[in-house]
Coordinates of C-alpha atoms in Angstrom, one line a residue:
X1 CA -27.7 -74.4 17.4
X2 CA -24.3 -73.3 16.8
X3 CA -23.9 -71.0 14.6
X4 CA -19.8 -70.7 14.5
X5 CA -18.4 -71.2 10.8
X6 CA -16.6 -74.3 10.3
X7 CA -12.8 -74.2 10.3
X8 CA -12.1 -70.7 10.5
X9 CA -8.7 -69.2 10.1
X10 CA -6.4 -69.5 12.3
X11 CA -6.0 -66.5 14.9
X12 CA -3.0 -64.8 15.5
X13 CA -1.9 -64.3 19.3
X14 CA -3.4 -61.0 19.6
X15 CA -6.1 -62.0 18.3
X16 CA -5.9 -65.2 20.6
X17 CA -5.5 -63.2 23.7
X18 CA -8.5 -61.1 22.8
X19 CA -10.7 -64.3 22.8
X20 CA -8.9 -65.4 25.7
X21 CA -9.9 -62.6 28.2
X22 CA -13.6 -62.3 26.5
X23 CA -13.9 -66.2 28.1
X24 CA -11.4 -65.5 31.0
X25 CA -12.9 -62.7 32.9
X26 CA -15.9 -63.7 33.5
X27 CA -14.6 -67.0 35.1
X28 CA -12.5 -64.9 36.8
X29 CA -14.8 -63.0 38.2
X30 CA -16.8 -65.8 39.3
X31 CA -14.3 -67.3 41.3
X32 CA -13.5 -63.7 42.4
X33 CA -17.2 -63.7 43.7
X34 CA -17.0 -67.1 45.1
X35 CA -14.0 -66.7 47.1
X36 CA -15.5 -63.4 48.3
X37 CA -17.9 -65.8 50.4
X38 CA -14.8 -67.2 52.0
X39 CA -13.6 -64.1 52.6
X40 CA -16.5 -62.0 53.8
X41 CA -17.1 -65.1 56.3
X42 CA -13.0 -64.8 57.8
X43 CA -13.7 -60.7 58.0
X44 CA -16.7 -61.0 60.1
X45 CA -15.5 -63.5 62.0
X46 CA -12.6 -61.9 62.6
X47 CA -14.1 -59.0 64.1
X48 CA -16.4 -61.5 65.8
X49 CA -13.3 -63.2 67.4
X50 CA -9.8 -64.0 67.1
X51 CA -11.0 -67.7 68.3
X52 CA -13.8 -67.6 65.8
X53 CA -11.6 -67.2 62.8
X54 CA -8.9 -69.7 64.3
X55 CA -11.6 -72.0 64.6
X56 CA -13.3 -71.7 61.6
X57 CA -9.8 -71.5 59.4
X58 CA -9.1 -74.4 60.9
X59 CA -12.5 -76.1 59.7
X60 CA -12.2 -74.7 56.2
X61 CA -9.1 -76.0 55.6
X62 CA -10.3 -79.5 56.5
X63 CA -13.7 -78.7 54.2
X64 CA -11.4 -77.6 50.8
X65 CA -8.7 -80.9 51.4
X66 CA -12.1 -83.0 51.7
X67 CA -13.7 -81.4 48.7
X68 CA -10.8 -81.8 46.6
X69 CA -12.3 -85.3 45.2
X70 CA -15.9 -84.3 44.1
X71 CA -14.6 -80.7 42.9
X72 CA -11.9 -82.8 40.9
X73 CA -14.5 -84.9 39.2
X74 CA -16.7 -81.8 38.7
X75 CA -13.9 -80.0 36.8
X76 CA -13.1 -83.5 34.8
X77 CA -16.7 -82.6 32.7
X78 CA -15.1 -79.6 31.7
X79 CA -12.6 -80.9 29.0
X80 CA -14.9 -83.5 27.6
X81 CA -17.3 -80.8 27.2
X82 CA -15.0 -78.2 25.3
X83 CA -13.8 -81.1 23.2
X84 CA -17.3 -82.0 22.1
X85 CA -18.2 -78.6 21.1
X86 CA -14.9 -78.9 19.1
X87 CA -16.0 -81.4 17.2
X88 CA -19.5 -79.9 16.2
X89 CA -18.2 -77.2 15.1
X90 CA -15.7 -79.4 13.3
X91 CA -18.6 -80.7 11.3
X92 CA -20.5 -77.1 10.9
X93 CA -22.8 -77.6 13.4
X94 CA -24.3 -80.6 11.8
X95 CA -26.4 -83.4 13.4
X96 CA -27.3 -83.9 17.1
X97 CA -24.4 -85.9 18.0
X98 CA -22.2 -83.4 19.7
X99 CA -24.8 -82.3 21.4
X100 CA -25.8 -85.7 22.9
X101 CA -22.2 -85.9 23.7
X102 CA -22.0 -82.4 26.1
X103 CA -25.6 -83.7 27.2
X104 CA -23.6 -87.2 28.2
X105 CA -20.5 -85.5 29.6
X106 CA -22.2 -83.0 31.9
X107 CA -24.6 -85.8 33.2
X108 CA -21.7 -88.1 34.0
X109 CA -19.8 -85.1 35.7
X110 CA -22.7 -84.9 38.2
X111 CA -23.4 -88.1 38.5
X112 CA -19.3 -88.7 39.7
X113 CA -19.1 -85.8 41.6
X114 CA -22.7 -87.4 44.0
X115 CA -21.0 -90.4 44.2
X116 CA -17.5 -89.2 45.9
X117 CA -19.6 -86.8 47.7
X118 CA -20.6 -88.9 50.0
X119 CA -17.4 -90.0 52.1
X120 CA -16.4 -86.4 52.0
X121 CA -19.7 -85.3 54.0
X122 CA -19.1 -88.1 56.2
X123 CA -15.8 -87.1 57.1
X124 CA -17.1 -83.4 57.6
X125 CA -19.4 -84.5 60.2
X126 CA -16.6 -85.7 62.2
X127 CA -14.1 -83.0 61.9
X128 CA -14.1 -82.1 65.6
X129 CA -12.5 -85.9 66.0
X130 CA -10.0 -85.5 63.3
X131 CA -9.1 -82.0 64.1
X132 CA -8.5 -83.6 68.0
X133 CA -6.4 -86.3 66.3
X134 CA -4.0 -83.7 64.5
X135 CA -3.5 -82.1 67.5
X136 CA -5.6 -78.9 67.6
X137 CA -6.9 -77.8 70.7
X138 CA -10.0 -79.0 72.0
X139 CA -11.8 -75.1 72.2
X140 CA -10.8 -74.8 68.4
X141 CA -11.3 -78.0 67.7
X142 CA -14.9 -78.1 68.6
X143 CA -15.2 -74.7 67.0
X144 CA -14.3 -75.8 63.7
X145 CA -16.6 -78.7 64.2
X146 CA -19.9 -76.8 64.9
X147 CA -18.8 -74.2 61.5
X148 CA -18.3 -77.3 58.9
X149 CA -21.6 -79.2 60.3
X150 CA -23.3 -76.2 58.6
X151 CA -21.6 -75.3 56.0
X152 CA -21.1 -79.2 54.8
X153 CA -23.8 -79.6 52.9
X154 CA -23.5 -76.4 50.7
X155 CA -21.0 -78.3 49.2
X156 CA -23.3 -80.5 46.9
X157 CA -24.9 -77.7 45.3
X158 CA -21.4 -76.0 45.2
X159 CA -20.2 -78.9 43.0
X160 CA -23.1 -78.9 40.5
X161 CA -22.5 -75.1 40.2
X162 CA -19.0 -75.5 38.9
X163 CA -19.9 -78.7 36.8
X164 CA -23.0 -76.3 34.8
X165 CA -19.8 -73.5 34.7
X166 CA -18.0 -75.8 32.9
X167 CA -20.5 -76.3 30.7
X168 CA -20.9 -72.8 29.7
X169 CA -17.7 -72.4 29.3
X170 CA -17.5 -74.7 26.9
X171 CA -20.2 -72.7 25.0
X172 CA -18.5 -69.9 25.5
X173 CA -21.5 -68.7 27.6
X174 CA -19.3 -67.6 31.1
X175 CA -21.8 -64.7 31.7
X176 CA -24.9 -66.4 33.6
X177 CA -22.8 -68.0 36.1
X178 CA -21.2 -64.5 36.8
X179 CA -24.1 -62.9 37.3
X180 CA -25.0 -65.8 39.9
X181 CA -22.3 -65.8 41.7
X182 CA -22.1 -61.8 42.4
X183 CA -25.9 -62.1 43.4
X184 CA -24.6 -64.6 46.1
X185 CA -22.4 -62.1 47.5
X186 CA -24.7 -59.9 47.9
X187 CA -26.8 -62.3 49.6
X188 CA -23.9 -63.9 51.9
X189 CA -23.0 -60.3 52.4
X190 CA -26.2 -59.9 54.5
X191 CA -27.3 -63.5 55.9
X192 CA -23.2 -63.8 57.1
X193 CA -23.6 -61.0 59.4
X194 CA -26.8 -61.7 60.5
X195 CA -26.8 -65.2 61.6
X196 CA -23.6 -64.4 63.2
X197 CA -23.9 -61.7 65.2
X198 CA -27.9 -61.8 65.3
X199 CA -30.6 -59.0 65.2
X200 CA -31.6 -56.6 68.1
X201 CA -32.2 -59.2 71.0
X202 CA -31.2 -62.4 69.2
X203 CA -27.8 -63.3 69.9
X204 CA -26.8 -64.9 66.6
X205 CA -25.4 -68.3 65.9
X206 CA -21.4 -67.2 65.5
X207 CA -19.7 -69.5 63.7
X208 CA -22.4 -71.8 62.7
X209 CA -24.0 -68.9 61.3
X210 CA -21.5 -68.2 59.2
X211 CA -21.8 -71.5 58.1
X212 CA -25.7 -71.8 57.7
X213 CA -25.2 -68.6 55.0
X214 CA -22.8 -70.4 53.3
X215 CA -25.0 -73.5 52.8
X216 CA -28.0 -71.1 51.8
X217 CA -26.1 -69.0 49.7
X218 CA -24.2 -72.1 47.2
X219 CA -27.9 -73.8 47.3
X220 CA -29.4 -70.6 45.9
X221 CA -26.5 -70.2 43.8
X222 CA -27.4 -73.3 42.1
X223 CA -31.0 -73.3 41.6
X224 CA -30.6 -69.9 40.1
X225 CA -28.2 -70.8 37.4
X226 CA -30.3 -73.9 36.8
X227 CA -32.9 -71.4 35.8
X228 CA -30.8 -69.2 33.8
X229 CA -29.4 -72.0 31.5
X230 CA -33.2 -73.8 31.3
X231 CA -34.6 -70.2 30.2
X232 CA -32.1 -69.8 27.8
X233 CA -33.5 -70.2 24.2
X234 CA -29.6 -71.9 23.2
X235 CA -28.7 -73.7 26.1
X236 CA -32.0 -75.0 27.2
X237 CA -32.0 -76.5 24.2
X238 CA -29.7 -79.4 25.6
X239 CA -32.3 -80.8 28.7
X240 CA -29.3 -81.4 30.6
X241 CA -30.8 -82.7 33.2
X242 CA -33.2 -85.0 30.7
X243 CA -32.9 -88.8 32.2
X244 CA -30.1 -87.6 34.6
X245 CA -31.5 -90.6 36.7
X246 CA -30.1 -93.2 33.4
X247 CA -26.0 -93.2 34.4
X248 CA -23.8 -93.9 31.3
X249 CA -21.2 -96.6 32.5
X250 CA -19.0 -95.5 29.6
X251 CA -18.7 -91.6 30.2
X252 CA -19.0 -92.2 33.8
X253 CA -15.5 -93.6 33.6
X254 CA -13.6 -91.5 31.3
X255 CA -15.0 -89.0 33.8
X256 CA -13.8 -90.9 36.6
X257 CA -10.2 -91.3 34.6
X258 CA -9.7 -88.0 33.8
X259 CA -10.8 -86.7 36.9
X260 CA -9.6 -88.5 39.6
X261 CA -5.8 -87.2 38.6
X262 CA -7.6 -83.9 38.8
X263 CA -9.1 -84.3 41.8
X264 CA -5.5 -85.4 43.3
X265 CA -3.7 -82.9 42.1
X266 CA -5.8 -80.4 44.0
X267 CA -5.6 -82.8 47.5
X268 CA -2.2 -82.3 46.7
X269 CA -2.3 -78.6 46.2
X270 CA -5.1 -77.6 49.0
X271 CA -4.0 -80.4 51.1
X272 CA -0.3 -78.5 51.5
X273 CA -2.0 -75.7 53.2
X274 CA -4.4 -77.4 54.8
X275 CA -1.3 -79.2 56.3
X276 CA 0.0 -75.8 57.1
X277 CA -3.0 -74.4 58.9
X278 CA -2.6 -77.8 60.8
X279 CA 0.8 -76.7 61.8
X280 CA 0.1 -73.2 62.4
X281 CA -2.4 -74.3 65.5
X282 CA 0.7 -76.1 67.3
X283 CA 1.9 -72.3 67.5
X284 CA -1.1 -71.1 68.4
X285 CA -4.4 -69.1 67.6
X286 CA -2.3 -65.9 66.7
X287 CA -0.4 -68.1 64.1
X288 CA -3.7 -69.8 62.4
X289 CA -5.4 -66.5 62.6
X290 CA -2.3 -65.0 60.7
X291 CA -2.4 -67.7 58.5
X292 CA -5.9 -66.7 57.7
X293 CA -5.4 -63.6 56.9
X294 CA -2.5 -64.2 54.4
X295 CA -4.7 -67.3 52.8
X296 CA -7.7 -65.0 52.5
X297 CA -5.5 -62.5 50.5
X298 CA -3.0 -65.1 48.5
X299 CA -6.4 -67.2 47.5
X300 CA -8.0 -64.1 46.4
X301 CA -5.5 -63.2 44.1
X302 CA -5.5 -66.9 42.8
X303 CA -8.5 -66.5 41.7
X304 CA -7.6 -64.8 38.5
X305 CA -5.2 -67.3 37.2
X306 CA -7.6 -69.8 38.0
X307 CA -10.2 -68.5 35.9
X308 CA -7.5 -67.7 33.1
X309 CA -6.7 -72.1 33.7
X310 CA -10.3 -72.3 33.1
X311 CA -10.2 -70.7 29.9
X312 CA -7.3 -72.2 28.6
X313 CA -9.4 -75.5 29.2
X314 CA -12.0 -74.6 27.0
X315 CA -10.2 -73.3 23.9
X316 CA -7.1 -75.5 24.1
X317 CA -10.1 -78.7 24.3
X318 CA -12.2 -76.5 21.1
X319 CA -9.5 -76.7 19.3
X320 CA -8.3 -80.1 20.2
X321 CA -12.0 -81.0 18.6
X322 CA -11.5 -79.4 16.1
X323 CA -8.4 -81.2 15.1
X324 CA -6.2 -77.9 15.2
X325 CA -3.4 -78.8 17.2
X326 CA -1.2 -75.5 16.2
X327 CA -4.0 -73.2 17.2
X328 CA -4.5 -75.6 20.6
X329 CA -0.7 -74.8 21.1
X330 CA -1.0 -71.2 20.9
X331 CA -4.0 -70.5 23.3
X332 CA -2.5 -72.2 26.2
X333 CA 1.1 -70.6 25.5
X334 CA -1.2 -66.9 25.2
X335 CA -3.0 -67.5 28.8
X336 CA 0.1 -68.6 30.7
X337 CA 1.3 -65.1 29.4
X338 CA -1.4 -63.6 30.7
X339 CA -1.8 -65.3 34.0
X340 CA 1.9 -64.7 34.5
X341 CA 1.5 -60.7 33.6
X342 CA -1.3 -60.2 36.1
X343 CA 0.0 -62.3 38.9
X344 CA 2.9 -60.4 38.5
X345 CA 1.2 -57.1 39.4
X346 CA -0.4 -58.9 42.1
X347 CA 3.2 -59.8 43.5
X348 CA 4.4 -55.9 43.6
X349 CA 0.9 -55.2 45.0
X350 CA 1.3 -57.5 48.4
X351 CA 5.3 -56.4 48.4
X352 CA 3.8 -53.0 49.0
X353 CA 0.9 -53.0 50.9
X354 CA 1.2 -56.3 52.8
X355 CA 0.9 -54.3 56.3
X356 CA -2.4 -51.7 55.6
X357 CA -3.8 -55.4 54.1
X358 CA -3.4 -57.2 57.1
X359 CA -4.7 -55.0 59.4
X360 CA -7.7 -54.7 58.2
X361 CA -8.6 -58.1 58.7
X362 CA -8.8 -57.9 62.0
X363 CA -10.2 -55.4 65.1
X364 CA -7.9 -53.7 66.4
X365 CA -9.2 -53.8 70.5
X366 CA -7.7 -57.6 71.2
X367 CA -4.0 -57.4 71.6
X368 CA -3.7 -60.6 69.6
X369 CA -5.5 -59.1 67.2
X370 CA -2.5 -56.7 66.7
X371 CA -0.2 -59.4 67.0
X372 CA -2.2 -61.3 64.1
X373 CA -2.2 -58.5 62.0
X374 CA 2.1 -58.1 62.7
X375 CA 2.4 -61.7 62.1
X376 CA 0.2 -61.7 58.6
X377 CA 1.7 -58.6 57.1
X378 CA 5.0 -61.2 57.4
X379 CA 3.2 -64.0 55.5
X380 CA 1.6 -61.6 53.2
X381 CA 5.4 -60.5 51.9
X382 CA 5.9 -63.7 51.6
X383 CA 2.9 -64.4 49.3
X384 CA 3.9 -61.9 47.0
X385 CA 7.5 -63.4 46.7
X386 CA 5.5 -67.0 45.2
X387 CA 2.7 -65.0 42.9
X388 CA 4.2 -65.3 39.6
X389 CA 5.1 -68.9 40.3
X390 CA 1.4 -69.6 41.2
X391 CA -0.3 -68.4 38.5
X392 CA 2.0 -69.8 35.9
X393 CA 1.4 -73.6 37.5
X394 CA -2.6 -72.6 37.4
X395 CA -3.0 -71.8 34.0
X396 CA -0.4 -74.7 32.5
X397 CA -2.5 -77.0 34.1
X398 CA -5.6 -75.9 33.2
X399 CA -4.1 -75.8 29.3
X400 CA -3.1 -79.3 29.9
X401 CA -6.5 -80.6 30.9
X402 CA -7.9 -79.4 27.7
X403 CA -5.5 -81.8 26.0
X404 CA -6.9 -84.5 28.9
X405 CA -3.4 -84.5 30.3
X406 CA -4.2 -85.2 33.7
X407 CA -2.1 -88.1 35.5
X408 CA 1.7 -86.5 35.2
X409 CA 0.8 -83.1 36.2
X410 CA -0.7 -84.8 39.5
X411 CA 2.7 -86.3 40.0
X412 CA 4.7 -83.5 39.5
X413 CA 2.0 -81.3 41.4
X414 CA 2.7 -84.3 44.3
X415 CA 6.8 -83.8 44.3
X416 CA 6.4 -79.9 44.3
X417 CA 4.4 -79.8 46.9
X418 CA 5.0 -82.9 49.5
X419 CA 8.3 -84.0 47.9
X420 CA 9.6 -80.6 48.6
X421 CA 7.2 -77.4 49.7
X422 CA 6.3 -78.9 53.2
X423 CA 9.7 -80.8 54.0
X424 CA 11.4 -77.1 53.3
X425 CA 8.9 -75.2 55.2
X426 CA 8.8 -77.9 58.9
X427 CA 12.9 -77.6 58.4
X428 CA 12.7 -73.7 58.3
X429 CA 10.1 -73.3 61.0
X430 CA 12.1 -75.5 63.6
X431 CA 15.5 -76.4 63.1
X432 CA 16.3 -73.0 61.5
X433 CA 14.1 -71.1 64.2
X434 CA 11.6 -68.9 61.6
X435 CA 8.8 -70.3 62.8
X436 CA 5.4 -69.6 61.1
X437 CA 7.5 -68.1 58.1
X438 CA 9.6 -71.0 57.7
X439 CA 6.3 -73.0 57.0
X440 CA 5.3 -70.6 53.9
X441 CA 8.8 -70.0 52.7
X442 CA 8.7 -73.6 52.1
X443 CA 5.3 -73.4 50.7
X444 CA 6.8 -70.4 48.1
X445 CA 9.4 -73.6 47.5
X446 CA 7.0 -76.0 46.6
X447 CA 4.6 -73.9 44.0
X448 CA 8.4 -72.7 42.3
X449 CA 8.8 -75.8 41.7
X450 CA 5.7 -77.0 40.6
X451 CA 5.6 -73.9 38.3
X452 CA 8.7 -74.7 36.8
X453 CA 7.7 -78.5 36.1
X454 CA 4.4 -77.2 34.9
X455 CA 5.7 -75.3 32.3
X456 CA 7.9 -78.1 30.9
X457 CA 5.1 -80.4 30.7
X458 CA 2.9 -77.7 28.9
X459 CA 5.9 -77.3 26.2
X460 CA 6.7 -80.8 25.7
X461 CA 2.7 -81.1 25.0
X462 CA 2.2 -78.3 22.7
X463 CA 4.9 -79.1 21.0
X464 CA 4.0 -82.7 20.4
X465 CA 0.8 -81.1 18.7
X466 CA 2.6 -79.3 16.4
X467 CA 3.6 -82.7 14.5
X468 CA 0.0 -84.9 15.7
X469 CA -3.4 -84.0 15.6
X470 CA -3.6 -84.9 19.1
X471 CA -1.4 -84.8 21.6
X472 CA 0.6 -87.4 23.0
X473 CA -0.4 -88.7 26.8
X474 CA 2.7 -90.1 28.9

């Protein structure tokens, strides 16, 4: 079933990079693709309304800090997977035990993710509440409530989409969940407009219609790559789905070990600017809808990194299975190079073209439209000054959860962030007087930091490895 030659040699760091990128760009591109829903649902809400994409920034925010615990456990699958493949090829392909193992692991990573899905719909249906709680206004408020009662439950096939990624990641196999994924935004790219704005006499849905496309869009998303990988004469080979109703108390809980640092460490990371959109509606819609904008862009170029982390997951964990600590080293030390040399272009790209980039997110008839647009281009700058830093914390910690390191990078993520991101940022937005700026100056702060931390974890790892066939876990 695998036909990859056992032990080969080892790769040199070109070499490395070139098997790097073959993995990372399509997992790039797929989270490209998925954050295009996002960001085709802010555009055509923002030509909707400036209200409309206060409101609905406001709900997403809430919806990514929620989903932070069943998207954690769904990425927790992804280093047990890599590491099983490791250790097939390890033995040349031999025997069926590997494969129960991937079989096991991605099971266990669905069945987790269900089971901390359910408080986090259940707080969904109540944003309006919660978002009245923190202070938003009550037109906003209940806004943002009506957009995340539709879009809520896209996020259970959402989940099992990035669990099955994992998986063919781990094989090596990024291409079917690409092809997916740009389908679906094609698809959002015409429901989105359509259930907002409606057809000839029909009036539309506004924001819950853009959050009705999104539901449609992940569901379809996931049935679709379901049928890909079942089709497949390799990977329907491992009925990954067979018994999924038996759980497996033992897997269940490494999951649930591994991934509920995982999952924190992105409450920690989302929940910052979540936090932030929260304190950008005490200075108004102009501020969130600014905030928007520069979110829409900032995440975007995230993306790429991300998918980069993703790689680094599955060959650092390969080669962990494969008991080849040196090689493990050198992959996650070649893809925070490259993560670091593209969000690096990314940072001169938004230096120079923050203002045309703001502007057209939004129409420019509403006065606080313009104002919007003046405000983002700001934040935008501002973005570019943190890209490098961003994209080196992404892709160390996506090399570290191959080596199952997740619990200290969750506490340094948790200082960078909280300990000192959004302390900086409230001090600069009020007793210094910046104002919306101070709050992502501070945010810049807190990913430095993080980066910086990042990075020395990653080296102390790797080069543990150097001297121990697996890495040491503090």
């Amino acid at each position: 079933m695998d036909a990859t030659p056992h032990a080969p040699a080892p790769r040199p760091w070109r070499s490395e990079a070139m098997a790097t990128l073959a993995l990372a760009w399509p997992l790039a591109l797929t989270n490209l693709s998925q954050h295009a829903l996002a960001l085709t649902n802010a555009v055509i809400l923002g030509w909707h309304s400036t209200e409309a994409l206060a409101a609905a920034t406001l709900g997403a925010n809430l919806y990514y800090a929620v989903m932070a615990a069943p998207l954690g456990t769904a990425f927790a699958a992804a280093p047990m997977l890599a590491q099983a493949r490791g250790q097939g090829r390890l033995a040349g392909g031999a025997g069926r035990g590997w494969v129960r193992e991937m079989r096991r692991s991605a099971r266990s990573g669905l069945w987790a993710t269900l089971a901390v899905l359910l408080p986090s719909l259940l707080l969904l249906w109540f944003a309006e509440p919660v978002l009245l709680a923190l202070g938003q206004a009550p037109g906003l408020a209940a806004l943002a409530g009506e957009y995340l009662r539709a879009m809520m439950w896209g996020l259970i096939p959402f989940c099992g989409f990035v669990v099955l990624r994992g998986f063919l990641a781990a094989m090596e196999r990024p291409g079917p969940a690409l092809w997916i994924a740009v389908a679906g935004i094609g698809l959002n790219a015409l429901l989105c407009p359509l259930l907002v704005f409606g057809w000839g006499g029909w009036a539309g849905f506004g924001v819950t219609g853009a959050g009705l496309a999104s539901t449609l869009v992940d569901s379809l998303m996931l049935l679709g790559l379901l049928g890909l990988v079942a089709r497949d004469r390799v990977l329907g080979r491992f009925r990954l789905l067979g018994r999924f109703w038996r759980p497996d108390p033992a897997r269940l809980r490494e999951v649930v070990r591994i991934g509920l640092p995982v999952a924190g460490s992105m409450l920690l990371e989302i929940g910052v600017f979540s936090a932030a959109a929260i304190v950008m509606g005490w200075f108004g819609a102009v501020a969130v809808a600014a905030h928007a904008v520069a979110l829409q862009v900032a995440g975007m170029t995230f993306m790429v990194p991300l998918g980069i982390g993703q790689a680094a997951t599955a060959r650092v964990g390969l080669f962990v299975g494969e008991a080849r600590p040196r090689e493990a080293a050198r992959a996650g030390w070649v893809a925070i190079g490259l993560g670091a040399g593209f969000m690096g272009l990314m940072a001169l790209l938004l230096l120079a073209g923050a203002g045309p980039i703001a502007r057209g997110f939004v129409g420019a008839a509403e006065a606080t439209a313009r104002e919007a647009a003046a405000l983002g281009a700001l934040l935008l700058t501002i973005a570019g000054l943190f890209q490098l830093a961003d994209g080196v914390q992404a892709v160390a910690a996506g090399a570290l959860r191959g080596l199952k390191d997740t619990r200290v990078p969750m506490l340094l993520a948790g200082f960078g962030y909280w300990g000192l991101g959004m302390p900086v940022g409230l001090l600069l937005a009020w007793p210094a007087g910046f104002g919306p700026q101070g709050i992502w100056l501070g945010l810049a702060a807190g990913l430095g930091a993080v980066a910086v931390l990042m990075l020395r974890r990653w080296r102390r790892m790797s080069g543990a490895s150097l001297d121990r066939a697996l890495p040491a876990r503090a």
